[in-house]
Amino acid sequence: MGRVIRAQRKGAGSVFKSHTHHRKGPARFRSLDYGERNGYIRGIVTDVIHDPGRGAPLCKVTFRHPFRYKHQKELFVAAEGMYSGQFVYCGKKANLTVGNVLPLRSIPEGAIVCNVEQNVGDRGSFARASGDYAIVVSHNIDNGTTRVKLPSGAKKIVPSGCRAMVGQVAGGGRTEKPMLKAGNAYHKYRVKRNSWPKVRGVAMNPVEHPHGGGNHQHIGHASTVRRDAPPGQKVGLIAARRTGRLRGQAASAASKMDN
């Protein structure tokens, strides 16, 4: 009987919980209201801030309350080029300018957008990581849907009433700078969760991991594992359709997807 492996222990929480205490709050659009559905509402970017554990900066946007004498403060994912003091317009009749929030039906095909909603009024779901963007591919006016290309390359059909912010998320190219030293990795993951440093399975003993043991560090059996494997066995390439380097037609198809 082996030990409970790391992948199983993560499910229980405990030391593996995410570190959320210093985070600034959920980054999302305004609640969808009459003003956004029929016209537009103007807000002002009061500050662009860092959110611990998130690669993309956030911006604080202040709106006037639609019918009470007070302000509404929202936290948006910042688009590349947004600055404090900028006016942001949200709604059906807003202009196509970086930082503005429009329903997809008001955005032309081929436009670069980010923080796209999956369902109308869910306040932003897709393309929210630093440097990410989605592309509006086409509109189907007959059934009120829009086809969007996501950062993964997948194409998704969402209702045309879903909102999106014009532009791409700020903080792009973050992963291109090398980490250089362990201390930088330590601080990166310290604000995220306990997921670093990672001990490789082949470096463990057989009691601690299915890949452990042996006189040389090798897996010793296929690294693929079936979908319905029990939790202590389910490590490696789970339910892999294919493994190895992309070759031949698959490689050319993948390069076309990237371009």
Coordinates of C-alpha atoms in Angstrom, one line a residue:
M1 CA 0.0 0.0 0.0
G2 CA 1.6 3.3 -1.1
R3 CA 1.5 6.6 0.5
V4 CA -1.1 9.3 -0.4
I5 CA 0.6 11.1 -3.3
R6 CA 0.8 14.9 -3.7
A7 CA -1.9 15.1 -6.3
Q8 CA -4.4 13.5 -3.9
R9 CA -3.4 15.8 -1.0
K10 CA -4.0 18.9 -3.0
G11 CA -7.7 18.2 -3.2
A12 CA -8.1 18.5 0.6
G13 CA -6.9 22.1 0.7
S14 CA -5.0 22.7 3.9
V15 CA -1.5 24.0 2.9
F16 CA -2.5 24.0 -0.8
K17 CA -5.2 26.7 -0.5
S18 CA -4.7 29.8 -2.7
H19 CA -3.2 32.9 -1.1
T20 CA -6.0 35.4 -1.5
H21 CA -5.6 37.7 1.6
H22 CA -3.8 40.5 -0.2
R23 CA -5.8 40.3 -3.5
K24 CA -7.6 43.4 -4.5
G25 CA -10.9 41.8 -5.4
P26 CA -12.7 40.1 -8.3
A27 CA -12.0 41.8 -11.7
R28 CA -15.3 42.1 -13.6
F29 CA -17.5 44.4 -15.6
R30 CA -20.4 46.5 -14.2
S31 CA -23.6 44.6 -13.6
L32 CA -25.6 44.8 -16.8
D33 CA -28.3 47.5 -16.5
Y34 CA -30.6 49.6 -18.7
G35 CA -28.0 52.2 -19.4
E36 CA -25.5 49.7 -20.9
R37 CA -28.2 47.7 -22.8
N38 CA -29.6 50.8 -24.5
G39 CA -27.0 53.6 -24.5
Y40 CA -23.7 54.0 -22.7
I41 CA -22.4 55.1 -19.3
R42 CA -19.1 56.9 -18.7
G43 CA -16.6 56.1 -16.1
I44 CA -13.1 57.4 -15.2
V45 CA -10.0 55.3 -14.5
T46 CA -8.9 56.5 -11.1
D47 CA -5.9 54.2 -10.7
V48 CA -4.0 51.3 -12.4
I49 CA -2.9 48.8 -9.7
H50 CA -1.0 45.5 -9.3
D51 CA -3.0 42.5 -8.0
P52 CA -0.8 40.0 -6.1
G53 CA -0.8 36.6 -7.9
R54 CA -2.1 38.0 -11.2
G55 CA 0.1 38.8 -14.1
A56 CA -2.2 41.5 -15.6
P57 CA -2.7 44.9 -14.0
L58 CA -6.1 46.0 -12.8
C59 CA -7.7 49.4 -13.1
K60 CA -10.1 51.1 -10.7
V61 CA -13.0 52.6 -12.6
T62 CA -15.5 55.0 -11.0
F63 CA -19.0 55.5 -12.4
R64 CA -21.8 57.7 -11.3
H65 CA -24.7 55.7 -10.0
P66 CA -27.5 55.6 -12.6
F67 CA -30.2 56.9 -10.2
R68 CA -28.7 57.6 -6.7
Y69 CA -26.4 60.4 -5.7
K70 CA -23.3 58.3 -5.2
H71 CA -20.4 56.6 -7.1
Q72 CA -20.0 53.0 -8.2
K73 CA -16.5 51.7 -8.1
E74 CA -15.5 48.8 -10.3
L75 CA -12.3 46.8 -10.8
F76 CA -11.6 46.0 -14.5
V77 CA -8.8 44.0 -16.1
A78 CA -6.7 46.7 -17.7
A79 CA -6.3 46.7 -21.5
E80 CA -2.9 47.6 -23.0
G81 CA -2.8 51.4 -23.3
M82 CA -5.2 52.3 -20.5
Y83 CA -4.1 55.1 -18.1
S84 CA -5.4 56.8 -15.0
G85 CA -7.6 59.8 -15.9
Q86 CA -8.9 58.0 -19.0
F87 CA -12.6 58.1 -19.7
V88 CA -14.1 54.6 -20.2
Y89 CA -17.5 54.1 -21.9
C90 CA -19.6 51.0 -21.4
G91 CA -22.7 50.2 -23.4
K92 CA -24.3 49.5 -26.8
K93 CA -23.5 52.9 -28.2
A94 CA -20.0 53.3 -26.9
N95 CA -17.2 54.0 -29.5
L96 CA -14.8 51.3 -30.6
T97 CA -11.8 52.6 -28.5
V98 CA -9.3 50.6 -26.4
G99 CA -10.7 50.2 -22.9
N100 CA -14.4 50.6 -23.8
V101 CA -16.9 47.8 -23.1
L102 CA -19.3 46.9 -25.8
P103 CA -21.7 44.0 -26.6
L104 CA -20.2 41.8 -29.3
R105 CA -22.9 42.7 -31.8
S106 CA -21.6 46.3 -31.7
I107 CA -18.0 45.2 -32.5
P108 CA -16.9 44.6 -36.1
E109 CA -15.5 41.3 -37.3
G110 CA -11.7 41.0 -36.9
A111 CA -11.6 43.2 -33.9
I112 CA -9.2 42.4 -31.0
V113 CA -11.1 42.1 -27.7
C114 CA -10.5 40.8 -24.2
N115 CA -12.4 39.8 -21.0
V116 CA -15.2 38.4 -23.1
E117 CA -18.4 37.2 -21.4
Q118 CA -19.6 33.6 -21.9
N119 CA -23.2 34.3 -21.0
V120 CA -24.9 37.7 -21.1
G121 CA -24.3 39.5 -17.8
D122 CA -21.7 37.2 -16.3
R123 CA -19.2 40.1 -16.2
G124 CA -16.3 38.5 -18.1
S125 CA -14.9 35.0 -18.6
F126 CA -12.5 34.6 -21.5
A127 CA -9.1 36.2 -22.4
R128 CA -8.3 37.7 -19.1
A129 CA -4.6 36.7 -18.5
S130 CA -1.8 39.1 -19.3
G131 CA -1.3 39.7 -23.0
D132 CA -4.3 37.6 -24.0
Y133 CA -6.9 38.6 -26.5
A134 CA -9.8 37.1 -28.5
I135 CA -10.7 37.9 -32.1
V136 CA -14.3 38.4 -33.2
V137 CA -14.6 36.0 -36.2
S138 CA -18.2 36.4 -37.4
H139 CA -21.7 37.4 -36.5
N140 CA -24.8 35.3 -37.1
I141 CA -27.6 37.9 -37.2
D142 CA -30.3 35.2 -37.7
N143 CA -29.9 33.5 -34.3
G144 CA -28.0 36.3 -32.4
T145 CA -24.7 34.6 -31.9
T146 CA -21.1 35.6 -32.5
R147 CA -18.1 33.3 -33.2
V148 CA -15.0 34.2 -31.3
K149 CA -11.4 32.9 -31.5
L150 CA -10.0 32.4 -28.0
P151 CA -6.3 32.6 -27.0
S152 CA -6.1 28.8 -27.1
G153 CA -7.0 28.9 -30.8
A154 CA -10.4 27.3 -30.1
K155 CA -13.4 29.0 -31.7
K156 CA -16.4 29.4 -29.6
I157 CA -20.0 30.6 -30.3
V158 CA -21.4 33.0 -27.7
P159 CA -24.6 35.1 -27.6
S160 CA -24.1 38.5 -29.4
G161 CA -25.3 40.3 -26.3
C162 CA -22.2 39.2 -24.4
R163 CA -19.9 42.1 -23.6
A164 CA -16.2 42.5 -24.2
M165 CA -13.5 45.1 -23.7
V166 CA -11.8 46.5 -26.8
G167 CA -8.0 45.8 -26.9
Q168 CA -5.7 43.2 -25.5
V169 CA -5.0 42.6 -21.8
A170 CA -2.0 44.6 -20.5
G171 CA 1.2 43.0 -19.2
G172 CA 1.9 40.9 -22.4
G173 CA 5.3 39.3 -22.9
R174 CA 5.6 38.6 -19.2
T175 CA 6.7 35.0 -19.7
E176 CA 9.4 35.9 -22.2
K177 CA 11.8 37.2 -19.6
P178 CA 13.7 34.3 -18.0
M179 CA 13.2 33.7 -14.2
L180 CA 17.0 33.6 -13.8
K181 CA 17.1 32.6 -10.1
A182 CA 15.1 30.5 -7.7
G183 CA 14.3 33.5 -5.6
N184 CA 12.3 35.0 -8.4
A185 CA 10.3 31.8 -8.7
Y186 CA 9.8 31.7 -4.9
H187 CA 8.3 35.2 -4.9
K188 CA 6.1 34.4 -8.0
Y189 CA 4.5 31.4 -6.4
R190 CA 4.4 32.7 -2.8
V191 CA 1.5 35.0 -3.7
K192 CA -0.3 32.3 -5.8
R193 CA -0.3 29.0 -3.9
N194 CA 1.9 26.3 -2.6
S195 CA 3.0 24.8 -5.9
W196 CA 6.8 25.4 -5.9
P197 CA 9.3 23.8 -5.7
K198 CA 8.1 20.7 -7.4
V199 CA 9.8 17.4 -6.8
R200 CA 9.7 15.1 -9.8
G201 CA 8.0 11.8 -9.5
V202 CA 11.0 9.9 -10.7
A203 CA 13.1 11.4 -8.0
M204 CA 10.8 9.9 -5.3
N205 CA 10.6 6.5 -3.7
P206 CA 8.1 3.9 -4.9
V207 CA 6.0 4.4 -1.8
E208 CA 5.5 8.1 -2.7
H209 CA 4.8 8.1 -6.4
P210 CA 4.0 5.6 -9.3
H211 CA 7.2 6.9 -11.1
G212 CA 9.4 6.4 -8.1
G213 CA 12.2 3.9 -7.4
G214 CA 14.6 2.0 -9.7
N215 CA 18.3 2.2 -10.1
H216 CA 18.1 5.0 -12.6
Q217 CA 15.6 7.8 -12.7
H218 CA 13.1 6.4 -15.2
I219 CA 9.4 5.8 -15.2
G220 CA 9.7 2.2 -16.1
H221 CA 6.2 1.9 -17.7
A222 CA 4.1 4.0 -20.1
S223 CA 3.6 7.6 -18.8
T224 CA 0.1 7.6 -20.2
V225 CA -2.7 6.7 -17.8
R226 CA -6.4 5.9 -18.4
R227 CA -9.1 8.4 -17.6
D228 CA -10.8 6.2 -15.0
A229 CA -7.6 5.4 -13.1
P230 CA -7.8 5.6 -9.3
P231 CA -6.5 8.9 -7.8
G232 CA -3.2 7.5 -6.5
Q233 CA -2.3 6.1 -9.9
K234 CA -3.5 9.1 -12.0
V235 CA -0.2 10.8 -12.8
G236 CA 1.6 11.5 -16.0
L237 CA -0.2 12.0 -19.3
I238 CA -3.8 11.5 -18.4
A239 CA -6.1 10.1 -21.1
A240 CA -3.6 11.2 -23.8
R241 CA -5.0 11.0 -27.3
R242 CA -1.4 11.2 -28.7
T243 CA 2.1 11.8 -27.2
G244 CA 5.4 12.9 -28.5
R245 CA 6.6 15.7 -30.8
L246 CA 4.1 16.9 -33.4
R247 CA 5.3 15.5 -36.8
G248 CA 4.0 15.5 -40.4
Q249 CA 0.5 16.8 -41.0
A250 CA -0.2 17.5 -37.3
A251 CA 2.8 19.8 -37.1
S252 CA 1.8 21.8 -40.2
A253 CA -1.7 22.1 -38.9
A254 CA -0.5 23.3 -35.5
S255 CA 1.7 26.0 -37.2
K256 CA -1.2 27.2 -39.2
M257 CA -3.2 27.6 -36.0
D258 CA -0.5 29.7 -34.5
N259 CA -0.2 32.0 -37.5

